[in-house]
XYZ file of C-alpha atoms in Angstrom:
402
model
C 86.028 11.445 132.599
C 88.242 14.359 131.602
C 90.459 14.331 128.542
C 94.177 14.558 129.272
C 94.464 17.768 127.249
C 91.702 19.358 129.334
C 93.449 18.280 132.533
C 96.714 19.830 131.336
C 94.874 23.037 130.429
C 93.320 23.199 133.899
C 96.595 22.488 135.685
C 98.400 25.216 133.738
C 95.650 27.807 134.010
C 96.327 31.179 135.577
C 93.056 30.826 137.500
C 93.716 29.237 140.889
C 90.193 27.826 140.983
C 90.815 25.881 137.757
C 94.190 24.637 139.006
C 92.402 23.579 142.187
C 89.983 21.548 140.072
C 92.943 19.885 138.404
C 94.546 19.094 141.779
C 91.345 17.541 143.067
C 90.894 15.516 139.848
C 94.459 14.239 140.128
C 93.918 13.192 143.754
C 90.713 11.313 142.907
C 92.324 9.679 139.885
C 95.289 8.528 141.991
C 93.070 6.996 144.680
C 90.814 5.234 142.160
C 93.505 4.110 139.710
C 93.600 0.423 138.741
C 95.738 0.662 135.592
C 99.433 0.200 134.817
C 102.035 1.134 137.409
C 103.612 3.810 135.219
C 100.271 5.640 135.015
C 99.987 5.492 138.792
C 103.505 6.877 139.098
C 102.642 9.700 136.718
C 99.615 10.627 138.802
C 101.772 10.577 141.946
C 104.222 12.950 140.257
C 101.325 15.246 139.385
C 100.270 15.342 143.029
C 103.814 16.238 144.050
C 103.760 19.071 141.523
C 100.626 20.586 143.019
C 102.383 20.847 146.412
C 104.481 23.655 144.926
C 101.521 25.657 143.690
C 101.618 29.179 145.205
C 97.849 29.232 145.835
C 96.464 27.946 149.131
C 93.247 27.194 147.265
C 95.027 24.717 144.989
C 96.897 22.963 147.799
C 93.666 22.917 149.803
C 91.840 21.219 146.907
C 94.619 18.639 146.797
C 94.310 18.027 150.530
C 90.519 17.786 150.293
C 90.845 15.065 147.642
C 93.157 12.982 149.846
C 91.705 13.849 153.235
C 89.578 10.794 154.056
C 91.508 8.101 152.174
C 93.540 5.441 153.943
C 95.456 4.916 150.666
C 96.546 8.575 150.453
C 100.342 8.850 149.945
C 101.946 9.674 153.300
C 104.765 11.862 151.899
C 102.182 14.197 150.421
C 100.147 14.220 153.615
C 103.253 14.993 155.669
C 104.032 17.872 153.313
C 100.470 19.157 153.746
C 100.885 18.902 157.539
C 103.573 21.553 157.189
C 101.441 23.730 154.922
C 99.259 26.691 155.913
C 97.392 26.255 159.227
C 93.957 25.699 157.672
C 95.275 22.855 155.490
C 97.461 21.340 158.216
C 94.605 21.300 160.733
C 92.264 19.595 158.265
C 94.821 16.872 157.526
C 95.592 16.372 161.224
C 91.897 16.103 162.086
C 90.620 13.875 159.302
C 93.356 11.850 157.585
C 93.216 8.147 158.580
C 96.538 7.541 156.806
C 98.520 9.276 159.560
C 100.052 7.026 162.207
C 100.738 7.841 165.851
C 104.343 8.827 165.110
C 103.112 11.456 162.636
C 100.687 12.871 165.172
C 103.275 12.888 167.970
C 105.572 14.980 165.786
C 102.735 17.425 165.137
C 101.678 17.629 168.793
C 105.148 18.531 170.083
C 105.232 21.764 168.082
C 101.507 22.491 167.758
C 99.582 25.544 168.849
C 96.231 25.272 170.610
C 94.222 25.256 167.376
C 96.242 22.345 165.982
C 95.947 20.431 169.258
C 92.195 20.852 169.167
C 92.162 19.572 165.574
C 93.993 16.412 166.664
C 91.528 16.051 169.551
C 88.693 15.882 167.029
C 90.117 12.847 165.206
C 87.742 9.912 164.971
C 90.173 7.560 166.728
C 92.890 8.338 169.235
C 95.362 6.002 170.909
C 96.396 6.168 174.570
C 99.833 7.400 173.519
C 98.389 10.307 171.557
C 95.905 11.137 174.322
C 98.709 11.344 176.896
C 100.719 13.635 174.616
C 97.711 15.869 173.944
C 97.056 16.281 177.668
C 100.723 16.938 178.397
C 100.996 19.691 175.786
C 97.415 21.012 175.712
C 96.291 21.150 179.333
C 92.778 22.203 180.247
C 91.391 23.019 176.740
C 92.356 19.546 175.578
C 90.764 17.946 178.636
C 87.519 19.828 177.994
C 87.520 18.443 174.455
C 88.455 14.840 175.281
C 86.654 14.061 178.554
C 83.104 14.219 177.071
C 84.094 11.513 174.552
C 83.519 8.010 175.980
C 85.495 6.485 173.103
C 88.745 8.209 174.092
C 90.975 5.582 175.759
C 91.910 7.193 179.063
C 93.812 4.856 181.375
C 92.856 4.583 185.041
C 96.189 6.146 185.990
C 95.558 9.122 183.695
C 92.103 9.757 185.116
C 93.349 9.460 188.701
C 96.142 11.914 187.974
C 93.745 14.408 186.367
C 91.345 14.089 189.306
C 94.098 14.766 191.825
C 95.864 17.591 189.976
C 93.516 19.445 187.636
C 89.906 18.635 188.492
C 89.697 19.165 192.243
C 89.516 22.950 191.885
C 87.788 23.050 188.484
C 83.987 22.526 188.577
C 83.666 21.987 184.828
C 86.359 19.319 184.736
C 84.872 17.669 187.840
C 81.486 17.377 186.163
C 82.949 15.914 182.964
C 84.992 13.370 184.891
C 82.143 12.293 187.146
C 80.071 11.610 184.017
C 82.602 9.041 182.781
C 81.774 5.391 183.474
C 85.456 4.427 183.400
C 86.463 6.823 186.190
C 88.375 4.808 188.830
C 86.780 4.500 192.253
C 89.571 6.347 194.067
C 89.382 9.249 191.611
C 85.582 9.400 191.924
C 85.872 9.608 195.709
C 88.454 12.399 195.440
C 86.117 14.398 193.196
C 83.100 13.826 195.454
C 85.099 15.134 198.390
C 86.154 18.124 196.269
C 82.488 18.835 195.505
C 81.677 18.717 199.219
C 84.542 21.124 199.968
C 83.335 23.493 197.233
C 79.790 23.464 198.617
C 81.107 24.061 202.118
C 83.047 27.115 200.921
C 80.249 28.501 198.732
C 78.800 31.716 200.175
C 75.301 31.123 198.790
C 75.128 27.622 200.282
C 76.599 28.859 203.555
C 74.036 31.643 203.732
C 71.107 29.345 203.023
C 71.949 26.487 205.417
C 73.049 26.738 209.036
C 76.714 25.705 209.451
C 76.098 22.706 211.711
C 73.295 21.418 209.500
C 75.357 21.932 206.353
C 78.207 19.971 207.916
C 75.843 17.091 208.741
C 74.387 17.075 205.239
C 77.776 17.105 203.533
C 79.228 14.483 205.844
C 76.276 12.168 205.296
C 76.447 12.687 201.534
C 80.190 12.029 201.483
C 79.802 8.877 203.560
C 77.043 7.676 201.236
C 79.240 8.326 198.212
C 82.159 6.481 199.812
C 80.108 3.388 200.629
C 78.088 3.355 197.395
C 81.282 3.552 195.328
C 82.624 0.696 197.422
C 79.431 -1.308 196.853
C 79.735 -0.820 193.088
C 83.390 -1.869 193.141
C 82.669 -4.901 195.293
C 79.799 -5.985 193.030
C 82.176 -5.770 190.067
C 84.761 -7.872 191.916
C 87.299 -5.061 192.214
C 88.786 -5.353 195.704
C 91.579 -2.691 195.910
C 89.139 0.124 196.739
C 88.202 -1.243 200.169
C 91.770 -2.395 200.790
C 93.084 1.078 199.999
C 90.625 2.691 202.395
C 91.593 0.236 205.137
C 95.319 0.804 204.558
C 94.847 4.565 204.733
C 92.803 4.179 207.967
C 89.682 5.752 206.453
C 87.312 2.962 207.495
C 85.942 4.167 210.819
C 83.109 2.779 212.929
C 80.869 5.465 211.406
C 81.706 4.316 207.871
C 80.992 0.680 208.740
C 77.676 1.620 210.336
C 76.749 3.743 207.340
C 77.533 0.883 204.964
C 75.121 -1.434 206.794
C 72.391 1.174 207.218
C 72.528 2.037 203.502
C 72.398 -1.629 202.562
C 75.922 -1.608 201.107
C 76.729 -5.012 202.550
C 79.235 -6.022 199.857
C 81.429 -3.052 200.700
C 81.010 -3.730 204.427
C 82.080 -7.342 203.903
C 85.141 -6.239 201.932
C 86.151 -3.857 204.721
C 85.715 -6.541 207.378
C 87.657 -9.070 205.280
C 90.572 -6.644 204.935
C 90.510 -5.593 208.595
C 90.281 -9.154 209.892
C 92.573 -10.762 207.344
C 89.807 -13.271 206.638
C 88.712 -14.614 203.212
C 85.803 -12.717 201.745
C 83.626 -15.807 201.265
C 83.974 -16.733 204.929
C 83.008 -13.188 205.957
C 79.881 -13.384 203.787
C 78.904 -16.689 205.397
C 79.310 -15.270 208.903
C 77.361 -12.115 208.072
C 74.498 -14.137 206.583
C 74.237 -16.988 209.088
C 76.842 -16.574 211.812
C 75.913 -16.611 215.515
C 76.504 -13.658 217.792
C 79.614 -15.354 219.196
C 80.988 -15.959 215.698
C 80.366 -12.333 214.713
C 82.059 -11.126 217.887
C 85.076 -13.286 217.109
C 85.212 -11.888 213.585
C 85.014 -8.289 214.811
C 87.653 -9.024 217.446
C 90.048 -9.864 214.603
C 89.184 -6.416 213.161
C 90.524 -4.792 216.340
C 87.153 -3.384 217.453
C 86.279 -2.762 221.097
C 83.755 -4.942 222.905
C 81.028 -2.282 222.876
C 81.455 -1.665 219.132
C 81.492 -5.411 218.428
C 78.222 -5.944 220.272
C 76.608 -2.971 218.534
C 77.599 -4.185 215.043
C 76.392 -7.695 215.858
C 73.008 -6.306 216.945
C 72.775 -4.236 213.777
C 73.572 -7.217 211.568
C 70.893 -9.313 213.228
C 68.368 -6.535 212.589
C 69.592 -6.108 208.995
C 69.107 -9.805 208.194
C 65.346 -9.367 208.494
C 65.109 -6.116 206.503
C 65.825 -4.777 203.021
C 67.978 -1.814 203.953
C 69.111 -1.137 200.384
C 65.663 -0.136 199.113
C 63.255 0.114 202.050
C 63.454 3.511 203.761
C 60.975 2.502 206.459
C 63.076 -0.570 207.266
C 66.153 1.605 207.709
C 64.285 3.890 210.049
C 62.982 0.964 212.085
C 66.405 -0.678 212.394
C 68.193 2.533 213.398
C 65.467 3.364 215.936
C 65.532 -0.141 217.422
C 69.318 -0.167 217.724
C 69.366 3.291 219.313
C 66.789 2.307 221.919
C 68.605 -0.944 222.701
C 71.877 0.916 223.277
C 70.168 3.332 225.647
C 68.560 0.495 227.596
C 71.687 -1.677 227.725
C 73.869 1.125 229.055
C 71.291 2.692 231.332
C 71.301 5.919 229.344
C 75.065 6.390 229.849
C 76.670 5.692 226.475
C 80.310 4.520 226.781
C 82.993 6.835 225.322
C 83.956 4.340 222.588
C 80.333 4.362 221.358
C 79.768 8.112 221.447
C 80.660 8.662 217.778
C 78.534 5.701 216.675
C 75.624 6.791 218.860
C 75.824 10.334 217.467
C 75.734 8.896 213.954
C 72.682 6.760 214.777
C 70.933 9.783 216.261
C 71.626 11.836 213.113
C 70.349 9.020 210.918
C 67.274 8.635 213.084
C 66.273 12.253 212.485
C 67.192 12.134 208.794
C 65.344 8.899 208.117
C 62.328 10.067 210.123
C 62.090 13.169 207.936
C 62.361 11.142 204.741
C 59.797 8.630 205.928
C 57.455 11.457 206.955
C 57.699 12.986 203.487
C 56.613 9.683 201.994
C 53.700 9.348 204.416
C 52.521 12.904 203.776
C 52.742 12.392 200.028
C 50.598 9.293 200.311
C 48.199 11.085 202.635
C 47.888 14.012 200.206
C 46.904 11.604 197.457
C 44.168 9.973 199.538
C 40.787 10.978 198.163
C 38.501 9.236 200.643
C 36.090 11.812 202.031
C 36.443 10.300 205.492
C 40.119 11.296 205.633
C 39.620 14.807 206.957
C 41.261 16.643 209.805
C 39.000 17.239 212.820
C 37.616 20.668 213.533
C 39.135 22.259 216.601
C 37.014 23.916 219.221
C 37.705 27.588 219.745
C 39.316 26.818 223.118
C 41.712 24.288 221.487
C 42.973 26.562 218.758
C 46.421 28.020 219.080
C 46.710 31.782 219.290
C 49.501 32.618 216.864
C 51.521 35.769 217.525
C 51.078 38.698 215.222
C 53.623 39.003 212.433
């Protein structure tokens, strides 16, 4: 407790530090007052008087006293928002008494430092976030995207992905880390990453062009189908429908979905292509006969050779766990490739050339991955009997000199 005479002496002191103490005491007394209304009004008048103090230290002490209080008087806070930058930024960042309309007024005329102060508020509404992005650009995005609590709408994130993030690696990384990133925006950013890797001189110098193209295409296809699988598992159907409408679901994509075990996405694509209910498609994929599958794929507009190939692949996939078993994938792809060669007498029809090329690529890729697993297991085998045989001198290879 401070005697009234002592408070008056502090408030009228020539020392700005003492006047600052008086301003802070008045703010705390106002917020914690439970007495008569006239006393509360007198304290409010005292706060108004400190707004006219020539010292930034005094006005700052006043702001500090009111900064975190929901009950702080808004007229005083609005006056402090127009005060010196250090005081205005503190009020904009911390005061819970400000409403969206107050912040919108600040944002429209704010410099970058003030915008960043608003970005650091504990809670932000969608309206304020949209205004911050519109007026602040990239610095604001770098401040807001790492915060999972910031309420970005799907439309906002899709717009940022299409306009700002495709050519900005830092923004791409921040957006891809967000769990609420829409599927279409995530696919756009994955494709942007692939394009950046393709254009990178270090990557281009380390990997042969044709191999790099295969790697990036396989990675992009995997991203496309895995995003679709996640969306389908969550019951969000527009992703597959959008891909079908934009004619981005090719035979290669459908094959890749099955080979990777992304059957939910594959079923969504087939349902959209065939105009058939999703549940019926699932039933046919799980238990349908070859004739029923051919009829379903006919409704998708696929050629006879492609229909037969997909039906074969589905029959193989029913007996294997393609989602998690790498060896099963390798077996299925190898079996289907050999069957196609036998059925067509080694002359692959033109409408299967792209699919056959994909299967051949996957065969090599899966063989390499499976071999790595086998060699790792072999390296960990400690049985003394597992040794490589000694070669006779005549059997040894003569390596050329370096």
